Amino acid sequence: MLASIVSFIHAFLLGFIALGIYDFKNQWLCIRVLACYRRSFLCLSIMTMLGTFAYAAEPTNSNQSNSLDATSVEPASSPAKLPIKKSKKTTRKPKQTPKVFICPVPVDTLSVEPITPENPNNPEQPDSALLEKAQEQRDNIGEYFIEKAEDLDYFFSRRVWTEPNESKLQLDIGEIFRKDGDRETIARIRAKLDLPSTQYHLRLFFDTDSDDRKTLEQQSLDTLRQNSIGKESSEGGLELLSNEIDSWKFRNRLGLKSGGLKPFYKFTARRELDVEEPWSGQFKQEFIYYEEQDWRSNTTFNIGENFRKNKYRGAVSQIQFFDLDDTFAFSQTFSISEDKGELRSIVYSVGTFGSSEPKVQFNDYFISVAYRQPLYKKWCFLRLSQDVVFPRYDSHRPNPAFAVQMEILFTE
C-alpha cells in the first residue's frame, strides 16, 4: 500500500512539471516551487497531485479536438495528389504527395461524440482515467485509515462497534498572495482516530497547524496564516470525551508538541444557548497549558439567526488571555453566510481586533469574503479568500491579501 501511494505521488509530480502552470510573474510555478520549497518534498508532492486534479477536472473543448473540416475530406477511393509543376528552363523533382486524412465514412453521416466526464470509455479522454485513479487512491487511503481506527478501538475495548466510525483525515494546502508580491505556501494535515467502544470514548488526534497556538487574527482570517512546514507547530495526543452534564459538553486533551516533545493540556467546555428559533447560539470556554508559554484561556460567544432561505447572519465575540505576560486580546466579527446549494457557500465578514497593550484599544479592522465549492465530487474542495486588513501600525492603510486553498477529505 505504501509503495502504491508513493508511486502515485511521484507520477503526479512529473505530470505537474510537464503541465507548466503559469503564475502571475510569467514564471513556471512548478520550477519556483521546486526552487523555493525543495526541502518540503512531501508538501510539494501533494500540491502536485491537487494541481493535477484541478487540471483534470476542467471540461475539454470537444468542438476543437474532434471537429472535422469537410473541405479537406475526399472520397475514400483514391487519395488526393498535388500536381507536378514543370519549368521550361529547369526540371524540378516532383513534390511528395502530402498526407491527407481519408474519412472512412461519408461526412454527412459522421457524428462526433462529445468528451464529458460521464464518458470515461472515450479513448481521447485520458482525464477520466486520471480522475478514476485519483478516486481509487483516495478511497484506499480512507478505507485503510478507518480500518486502523476500528482495529485500535477493538484492541482497547475488546468490543465490536456496529455504528460507522467517525474518524477523520483531511489535507489542506494552498498559497497566500500578499501585498507587494509576497507569497507563501501553507499546508495542514488533520487526523482524528475515533475509539467509540472504549470506556471513556477516547480519540487519538494529530494536527500539523493547531489553532491553539494562533492569535485571534490568524484564527479568523485565512490570509494571516503562516507557513507551518518545518516549524514547531505539530501536536498529537489523546482526547477524552465526557458525558453531557446539564447541556454542557466537556473535552480533555493531553498530548505532545513537536520541537522537543513538550507536553500540553487543553480543557474545553461547550454549551448551546437556549434561545428560540430561528436564533441559535453557543458559549465555549477553553483553558490551554503549554510548558514554555504557561497557560492561556479562550472565551468565545456567538449568536445568530436564519433570516432568509439559505442565509445566516451572526456575531462572534472572542477574548484571549495570556497568563505569561498578563495581557489579553479580543475580537468582534459580524458575518453573513449564504448556502448556494450543491455544497457551495459564501461568507461576508467585517470585524475588528484589539489588545490590552500598550492600552486597551482596537488595533486592526478587516473585511473578508470567503467562497467554497467542490472541485470533484464531495471530497475535493476549493476555497478562495479575499481579505483586506487596516492595521493601526500602518496608519490604517489597506493591506489586501488573497488565499487559494485546496481541501481533500479522505473520509466521509
Short mmCIF file of C-alpha atoms in Angstrom, two decimals:
data_model
loop_
_atom_site.label_atom_id
_atom_site.label_comp_id
_atom_site.label_asym_id
_atom_site.label_seq_id
_atom_site.Cartn_x
_atom_site.Cartn_y
_atom_site.Cartn_z
CA MET A 1 0.00 0.00 0.00
CA LEU A 2 2.75 2.48 0.96
CA ALA A 3 4.66 1.80 -2.26
CA SER A 4 1.50 2.35 -4.27
CA ILE A 5 0.86 5.71 -2.63
CA VAL A 6 4.47 6.86 -3.13
CA SER A 7 4.40 5.83 -6.79
CA PHE A 8 1.14 7.67 -7.24
CA ILE A 9 2.55 10.87 -5.75
CA HIS A 10 5.71 10.68 -7.89
CA ALA A 11 3.65 10.16 -11.04
CA PHE A 12 1.62 13.26 -10.35
CA LEU A 13 4.78 15.24 -9.61
CA LEU A 14 6.07 14.52 -13.11
CA GLY A 15 2.69 15.41 -14.57
CA PHE A 16 2.69 18.75 -12.77
CA ILE A 17 6.13 19.68 -14.09
CA ALA A 18 5.12 18.76 -17.63
CA LEU A 19 1.91 20.72 -17.30
CA GLY A 20 3.69 24.01 -16.59
CA ILE A 21 1.07 26.05 -14.80
CA TYR A 22 1.78 29.77 -15.36
CA ASP A 23 1.95 32.13 -12.34
CA PHE A 24 1.41 35.88 -12.05
CA LYS A 25 5.10 36.79 -12.71
CA ASN A 26 5.47 34.89 -16.02
CA GLN A 27 7.48 32.12 -14.45
CA TRP A 28 6.66 28.45 -14.20
CA LEU A 29 5.03 27.69 -10.86
CA CYS A 30 6.43 24.15 -10.73
CA ILE A 31 10.01 25.47 -11.13
CA ARG A 32 9.52 28.14 -8.48
CA VAL A 33 8.01 25.69 -6.03
CA LEU A 34 10.85 23.23 -6.60
CA ALA A 35 13.40 26.03 -6.05
CA CYS A 36 11.75 27.63 -3.01
CA TYR A 37 10.40 24.60 -1.21
CA ARG A 38 12.70 21.76 -2.18
CA ARG A 39 13.18 20.89 1.49
CA SER A 40 9.45 20.16 1.80
CA PHE A 41 9.11 17.41 -0.77
CA LEU A 42 6.07 15.85 0.83
CA CYS A 43 4.12 19.13 0.69
CA LEU A 44 5.19 19.70 -2.93
CA SER A 45 4.14 16.22 -3.99
CA ILE A 46 0.69 16.56 -2.50
CA MET A 47 0.33 20.02 -4.03
CA THR A 48 1.28 18.44 -7.35
CA MET A 49 -1.49 15.90 -7.00
CA LEU A 50 -4.02 18.65 -6.26
CA GLY A 51 -2.90 20.76 -9.22
CA THR A 52 -3.34 17.72 -11.44
CA PHE A 53 -6.84 17.17 -10.02
CA ALA A 54 -7.81 20.75 -10.86
CA TYR A 55 -6.44 20.44 -14.40
CA ALA A 56 -8.09 17.08 -14.97
CA ALA A 57 -11.45 18.34 -13.71
CA GLU A 58 -11.65 21.07 -16.42
CA PRO A 59 -14.01 20.17 -19.26
CA THR A 60 -12.38 19.51 -22.60
CA ASN A 61 -13.45 21.53 -25.63
CA SER A 62 -14.76 18.79 -27.84
CA ASN A 63 -15.53 21.13 -30.73
CA GLN A 64 -11.86 21.93 -31.20
CA SER A 65 -10.42 18.47 -30.67
CA ASN A 66 -12.94 16.43 -32.65
CA SER A 67 -14.32 18.73 -35.36
CA LEU A 68 -13.60 17.82 -39.00
CA ASP A 69 -13.21 20.22 -41.89
CA ALA A 70 -15.42 18.95 -44.69
CA THR A 71 -13.40 20.76 -47.35
CA SER A 72 -10.32 18.69 -46.52
CA VAL A 73 -12.08 15.33 -46.84
CA GLU A 74 -12.05 13.44 -50.11
CA PRO A 75 -13.68 10.18 -51.21
CA ALA A 76 -12.12 7.00 -49.92
CA SER A 77 -11.45 5.62 -53.40
CA SER A 78 -8.13 7.36 -54.07
CA PRO A 79 -6.01 9.79 -52.07
CA ALA A 80 -5.53 13.28 -53.49
CA LYS A 81 -2.20 14.22 -55.07
CA LEU A 82 -0.76 17.63 -55.75
CA PRO A 83 0.12 18.37 -59.41
CA ILE A 84 3.77 18.40 -60.52
CA LYS A 85 4.87 21.79 -61.74
CA LYS A 86 7.28 21.86 -64.69
CA SER A 87 9.61 24.61 -65.80
CA LYS A 88 10.85 25.22 -69.30
CA LYS A 89 14.37 26.12 -68.18
CA THR A 90 14.97 23.66 -65.41
CA THR A 91 13.49 20.35 -64.43
CA ARG A 92 12.41 20.02 -60.85
CA LYS A 93 11.71 16.87 -58.94
CA PRO A 94 8.05 16.25 -58.30
CA LYS A 95 6.85 17.19 -54.86
CA GLN A 96 5.93 14.46 -52.46
CA THR A 97 2.27 13.78 -52.04
CA PRO A 98 1.11 15.29 -48.72
CA LYS A 99 -0.66 13.11 -46.24
CA VAL A 100 -4.39 13.67 -46.49
CA PHE A 101 -6.93 12.42 -43.99
CA ILE A 102 -9.27 9.92 -45.61
CA CYS A 103 -12.63 9.77 -43.89
CA PRO A 104 -13.77 6.12 -43.66
CA VAL A 105 -17.46 7.09 -43.74
CA PRO A 106 -19.46 9.75 -45.58
CA VAL A 107 -19.22 13.17 -43.98
CA ASP A 108 -22.96 13.65 -43.75
CA THR A 109 -23.26 10.55 -41.56
CA LEU A 110 -20.27 11.33 -39.36
CA SER A 111 -21.08 12.19 -35.73
CA VAL A 112 -18.57 13.28 -33.12
CA GLU A 113 -19.18 12.04 -29.60
CA PRO A 114 -18.55 14.81 -27.04
CA ILE A 115 -15.94 14.21 -24.38
CA THR A 116 -17.54 14.52 -20.99
CA PRO A 117 -16.72 13.21 -17.51
CA GLU A 118 -19.66 10.82 -17.92
CA ASN A 119 -17.93 9.15 -20.88
CA PRO A 120 -14.79 7.57 -19.38
CA ASN A 121 -14.55 4.97 -22.16
CA ASN A 122 -13.71 7.55 -24.83
CA PRO A 123 -10.10 6.81 -25.87
CA GLU A 124 -9.46 10.52 -26.47
CA GLN A 125 -10.23 11.40 -22.85
CA PRO A 126 -7.29 10.43 -20.60
CA ASP A 127 -8.52 12.82 -17.90
CA SER A 128 -11.34 10.49 -16.86
CA ALA A 129 -8.92 7.65 -16.25
CA LEU A 130 -6.77 10.04 -14.23
CA LEU A 131 -9.71 11.10 -12.06
CA GLU A 132 -10.77 7.49 -11.58
CA LYS A 133 -7.24 6.62 -10.47
CA ALA A 134 -7.23 9.54 -8.04
CA GLN A 135 -10.62 8.44 -6.71
CA GLU A 136 -9.32 4.91 -6.21
CA GLN A 137 -6.21 6.08 -4.36
CA ARG A 138 -8.24 8.42 -2.16
CA ASP A 139 -10.70 5.64 -1.30
CA ASN A 140 -7.86 3.25 -0.49
CA ILE A 141 -6.24 5.74 1.90
CA GLY A 142 -9.56 6.49 3.60
CA GLU A 143 -10.52 2.83 3.97
CA TYR A 144 -7.09 1.98 5.36
CA PHE A 145 -7.36 4.83 7.88
CA ILE A 146 -10.83 3.76 9.03
CA GLU A 147 -9.73 0.13 9.24
CA LYS A 148 -6.81 1.00 11.53
CA ALA A 149 -9.10 3.10 13.73
CA GLU A 150 -11.51 0.17 14.10
CA ASP A 151 -8.60 -2.17 14.90
CA LEU A 152 -7.37 0.17 17.64
CA ASP A 153 -10.89 0.50 19.01
CA TYR A 154 -11.25 -3.28 19.26
CA PHE A 155 -7.75 -3.62 20.77
CA PHE A 156 -8.55 -1.28 23.67
CA SER A 157 -12.18 -2.28 24.28
CA ARG A 158 -12.45 -5.88 23.02
CA ARG A 159 -15.85 -4.96 21.64
CA VAL A 160 -17.15 -4.61 18.10
CA TRP A 161 -18.70 -1.24 17.28
CA THR A 162 -21.58 -1.64 14.83
CA GLU A 163 -22.06 2.07 14.02
CA PRO A 164 -19.95 3.84 11.37
CA ASN A 165 -16.60 5.00 12.67
CA GLU A 166 -16.29 8.81 12.82
CA SER A 167 -12.55 9.04 12.24
CA LYS A 168 -11.42 11.97 10.09
CA LEU A 169 -8.43 12.60 7.83
CA GLN A 170 -8.10 15.90 5.98
CA LEU A 171 -5.40 17.67 3.98
CA ASP A 172 -5.37 21.44 3.37
CA ILE A 173 -2.80 23.04 1.09
CA GLY A 174 -2.67 26.34 -0.73
CA GLU A 175 -0.95 29.61 -1.50
CA ILE A 176 -1.26 33.10 0.00
CA PHE A 177 -0.60 36.18 -2.13
CA ARG A 178 0.11 39.25 -0.04
CA LYS A 179 0.82 42.90 -0.65
CA ASP A 180 3.98 43.87 -2.59
CA GLY A 181 4.08 40.50 -4.33
CA ASP A 182 4.87 38.39 -1.25
CA ARG A 183 3.57 34.83 -1.39
CA GLU A 184 3.64 31.89 0.96
CA THR A 185 2.70 28.23 0.81
CA ILE A 186 0.52 26.86 3.59
CA ALA A 187 -0.21 23.24 4.45
CA ARG A 188 -2.07 21.40 7.15
CA ILE A 189 -2.84 17.76 7.95
CA ARG A 190 -5.53 16.90 10.49
CA ALA A 191 -6.24 13.38 11.68
CA LYS A 192 -8.62 12.00 14.30
CA LEU A 193 -8.96 8.32 15.13
CA ASP A 194 -12.24 7.67 16.89
CA LEU A 195 -12.39 4.89 19.51
CA PRO A 196 -16.10 4.82 20.41
CA SER A 197 -16.13 1.42 22.15
CA THR A 198 -13.67 2.45 24.84
CA GLN A 199 -15.00 3.12 28.32
CA TYR A 200 -14.43 6.90 28.18
CA HIS A 201 -14.80 7.36 24.40
CA LEU A 202 -11.20 8.14 23.54
CA ARG A 203 -9.79 9.72 20.40
CA LEU A 204 -6.30 9.93 19.03
CA PHE A 205 -5.56 13.22 17.24
CA PHE A 206 -2.81 14.81 15.20
CA ASP A 207 -2.62 18.35 13.78
CA THR A 208 0.30 19.98 11.97
CA ASP A 209 -1.05 23.52 12.44
CA SER A 210 -3.15 23.68 15.59
CA ASP A 211 -5.36 26.73 16.18
CA ASP A 212 -4.49 26.70 19.88
CA ARG A 213 -1.17 28.42 19.26
CA LYS A 214 -2.53 31.05 16.86
CA THR A 215 -3.60 34.61 17.53
CA LEU A 216 -7.21 35.68 17.09
CA GLU A 217 -6.27 37.29 13.78
CA GLN A 218 -4.77 34.06 12.44
CA GLN A 219 -7.79 32.07 13.59
CA SER A 220 -10.22 34.46 11.87
CA LEU A 221 -8.51 35.16 8.52
CA ASP A 222 -7.01 32.58 6.14
CA THR A 223 -4.56 35.11 4.66
CA LEU A 224 -2.91 35.73 8.05
CA ARG A 225 -1.88 32.11 8.46
CA GLN A 226 1.82 31.31 8.34
CA ASN A 227 3.74 28.50 6.72
CA SER A 228 3.86 25.66 9.24
CA ILE A 229 6.18 23.43 7.22
CA GLY A 230 9.30 22.68 9.22
CA LYS A 231 8.12 24.69 12.24
CA GLU A 232 7.39 23.53 15.77
CA SER A 233 3.63 23.63 15.36
CA SER A 234 2.57 19.96 15.14
CA GLU A 235 0.65 18.40 18.00
CA GLY A 236 -0.61 14.94 18.78
CA GLY A 237 -2.09 13.10 21.70
CA LEU A 238 -5.15 11.63 23.38
CA GLU A 239 -8.60 13.19 23.68
CA LEU A 240 -11.26 12.22 26.22
CA LEU A 241 -14.94 12.99 25.54
CA SER A 242 -17.03 13.23 28.71
CA ASN A 243 -20.75 12.65 29.01
CA GLU A 244 -23.04 15.65 28.68
CA ILE A 245 -23.96 17.25 32.03
CA ASP A 246 -26.83 19.77 32.17
CA SER A 247 -26.39 20.67 28.48
CA TRP A 248 -22.63 21.12 28.98
CA LYS A 249 -20.18 19.14 26.86
CA PHE A 250 -16.63 18.62 28.15
CA ARG A 251 -13.47 17.59 26.39
CA ASN A 252 -9.93 16.98 27.66
CA ARG A 253 -6.80 16.78 25.55
CA LEU A 254 -3.36 15.65 26.64
CA GLY A 255 -0.51 15.47 24.16
CA LEU A 256 2.93 16.46 22.98
CA LYS A 257 4.10 19.30 20.77
CA SER A 258 6.85 18.91 18.18
CA GLY A 259 10.22 20.51 18.82
CA GLY A 260 11.42 18.72 21.93
CA LEU A 261 8.19 16.79 22.58
CA LYS A 262 6.90 19.35 25.07
CA PRO A 263 3.67 18.38 26.85
CA PHE A 264 0.44 20.37 26.77
CA TYR A 265 -3.07 20.11 28.18
CA LYS A 266 -6.37 21.56 26.95
CA PHE A 267 -9.78 21.64 28.60
CA THR A 268 -12.91 22.67 26.68
CA ALA A 269 -16.43 23.32 27.97
CA ARG A 270 -19.20 23.98 25.46
CA ARG A 271 -22.89 24.77 25.83
CA GLU A 272 -25.63 25.55 23.34
CA LEU A 273 -27.68 28.63 24.24
CA ASP A 274 -31.36 28.16 24.99
CA VAL A 275 -32.88 30.62 22.51
CA GLU A 276 -35.96 30.48 20.33
CA GLU A 277 -35.82 29.72 16.63
CA PRO A 278 -34.69 30.99 14.21
CA TRP A 279 -31.98 32.15 16.64
CA SER A 280 -29.13 29.93 17.81
CA GLY A 281 -26.03 30.48 19.90
CA GLN A 282 -23.13 28.85 21.68
CA PHE A 283 -20.75 29.58 24.54
CA LYS A 284 -17.29 27.97 24.65
CA GLN A 285 -14.55 28.21 27.26
CA GLU A 286 -11.04 26.79 26.76
CA PHE A 287 -8.05 26.54 29.10
CA ILE A 288 -4.73 25.59 27.48
CA TYR A 289 -1.39 24.93 29.14
CA TYR A 290 1.94 24.85 27.32
CA GLU A 291 5.15 24.17 29.19
CA GLU A 292 7.09 27.05 27.59
CA GLN A 293 4.19 29.54 27.50
CA ASP A 294 2.38 28.87 30.76
CA TRP A 295 -1.40 28.79 30.42
CA ARG A 296 -3.93 30.77 28.43
CA SER A 297 -7.69 30.91 28.10
CA ASN A 298 -10.03 31.46 25.16
CA THR A 299 -13.63 32.59 25.61
CA THR A 300 -15.97 32.54 22.61
CA PHE A 301 -19.57 33.66 22.40
CA ASN A 302 -21.55 33.55 19.16
CA ILE A 303 -25.18 34.11 18.28
CA GLY A 304 -27.07 34.35 15.01
CA GLU A 305 -30.25 33.61 13.10
CA ASN A 306 -31.50 32.24 9.80
CA PHE A 307 -33.14 35.37 8.44
CA ARG A 308 -33.85 34.15 4.90
CA LYS A 309 -33.85 30.91 2.99
CA ASN A 310 -30.30 29.50 3.00
CA LYS A 311 -28.94 32.68 4.64
CA TYR A 312 -27.49 33.17 8.10
CA ARG A 313 -26.22 36.24 9.93
CA GLY A 314 -24.33 36.16 13.17
CA ALA A 315 -21.89 37.80 15.55
CA VAL A 316 -18.86 36.26 17.25
CA SER A 317 -17.08 37.75 20.27
CA GLN A 318 -13.73 36.35 21.47
CA ILE A 319 -11.37 37.10 24.36
CA GLN A 320 -7.92 35.51 24.66
CA PHE A 321 -5.99 35.82 27.95
CA PHE A 322 -2.25 35.12 28.36
CA ASP A 323 -1.06 34.39 31.89
CA LEU A 324 2.63 34.63 30.93
CA ASP A 325 2.57 38.42 30.45
CA ASP A 326 -0.85 39.13 31.99
CA THR A 327 -2.32 40.53 28.78
CA PHE A 328 -5.39 39.79 26.71
CA ALA A 329 -6.59 40.17 23.13
CA PHE A 330 -10.14 40.45 21.85
CA SER A 331 -12.06 40.46 18.59
CA GLN A 332 -15.56 41.17 17.30
CA THR A 333 -16.82 39.79 13.99
CA PHE A 334 -20.10 40.19 12.11
CA SER A 335 -20.82 37.89 9.18
CA ILE A 336 -23.47 36.92 6.64
CA SER A 337 -23.26 33.47 5.06
CA GLU A 338 -25.25 32.02 2.20
CA ASP A 339 -25.69 28.39 1.22
CA LYS A 340 -25.80 28.31 -2.59
CA GLY A 341 -26.57 24.62 -2.83
CA GLU A 342 -24.50 21.72 -4.16
CA LEU A 343 -22.04 22.20 -1.26
CA ARG A 344 -21.25 25.77 -2.37
CA SER A 345 -21.20 28.61 0.16
CA ILE A 346 -20.02 32.20 0.52
CA VAL A 347 -19.34 34.22 3.69
CA TYR A 348 -19.04 38.01 4.01
CA SER A 349 -17.37 39.25 7.20
CA VAL A 350 -16.36 42.52 8.83
CA GLY A 351 -14.70 42.94 12.20
CA THR A 352 -12.01 44.35 14.42
CA PHE A 353 -9.14 43.13 16.62
CA GLY A 354 -7.82 44.70 19.81
CA SER A 355 -5.45 44.14 22.71
CA SER A 356 -4.61 45.45 26.18
CA GLU A 357 -1.06 46.51 25.25
CA PRO A 358 0.07 49.25 25.40
CA LYS A 359 -3.51 50.14 26.36
CA VAL A 360 -6.95 48.71 25.76
CA GLN A 361 -7.83 49.69 22.22
CA PHE A 362 -8.90 48.38 18.82
CA ASN A 363 -5.84 47.96 16.62
CA ASP A 364 -6.92 46.46 13.30
CA TYR A 365 -10.07 46.40 11.18
CA PHE A 366 -10.85 43.99 8.37
CA ILE A 367 -13.32 42.98 5.69
CA SER A 368 -13.34 39.49 4.22
CA VAL A 369 -15.05 37.35 1.58
CA ALA A 370 -14.63 33.55 1.52
CA TYR A 371 -16.04 31.23 -1.14
CA ARG A 372 -16.03 27.42 -1.06
CA GLN A 373 -17.16 24.93 -3.68
CA PRO A 374 -16.49 21.29 -4.59
CA LEU A 375 -13.92 20.62 -7.29
CA TYR A 376 -14.54 16.90 -7.62
CA LYS A 377 -17.42 15.03 -6.05
CA LYS A 378 -17.72 15.51 -2.28
CA TRP A 379 -14.11 15.13 -1.20
CA CYS A 380 -12.07 17.74 -3.08
CA PHE A 381 -12.96 21.38 -2.38
CA LEU A 382 -11.63 24.76 -3.46
CA ARG A 383 -11.62 27.68 -1.01
CA LEU A 384 -10.94 31.27 -2.11
CA SER A 385 -10.47 34.04 0.46
CA GLN A 386 -10.04 37.77 -0.14
CA ASP A 387 -9.15 39.77 2.98
CA VAL A 388 -8.37 43.45 3.44
CA VAL A 389 -6.85 44.43 6.81
CA PHE A 390 -6.47 48.02 8.00
CA PRO A 391 -3.72 47.83 10.67
CA ARG A 392 -3.02 50.62 13.14
CA TYR A 393 0.76 50.35 12.71
CA ASP A 394 0.34 51.28 9.03
CA SER A 395 -1.98 54.25 9.71
CA HIS A 396 -4.96 52.03 8.80
CA ARG A 397 -3.96 51.87 5.15
CA PRO A 398 -5.50 48.89 3.32
CA ASN A 399 -3.39 45.75 3.30
CA PRO A 400 -5.03 43.25 0.89
CA ALA A 401 -4.26 39.55 0.62
CA PHE A 402 -5.67 36.63 -1.34
CA ALA A 403 -5.60 32.93 -0.43
CA VAL A 404 -6.22 29.88 -2.62
CA GLN A 405 -6.70 26.68 -0.69
CA MET A 406 -7.47 23.08 -1.60
CA GLU A 407 -9.20 20.75 0.85
CA ILE A 408 -9.11 16.98 0.44
CA LEU A 409 -11.31 14.81 2.65
CA PHE A 410 -10.09 11.23 2.79
CA THR A 411 -13.03 10.16 4.98
CA GLU A 412 -16.73 10.97 4.83
#
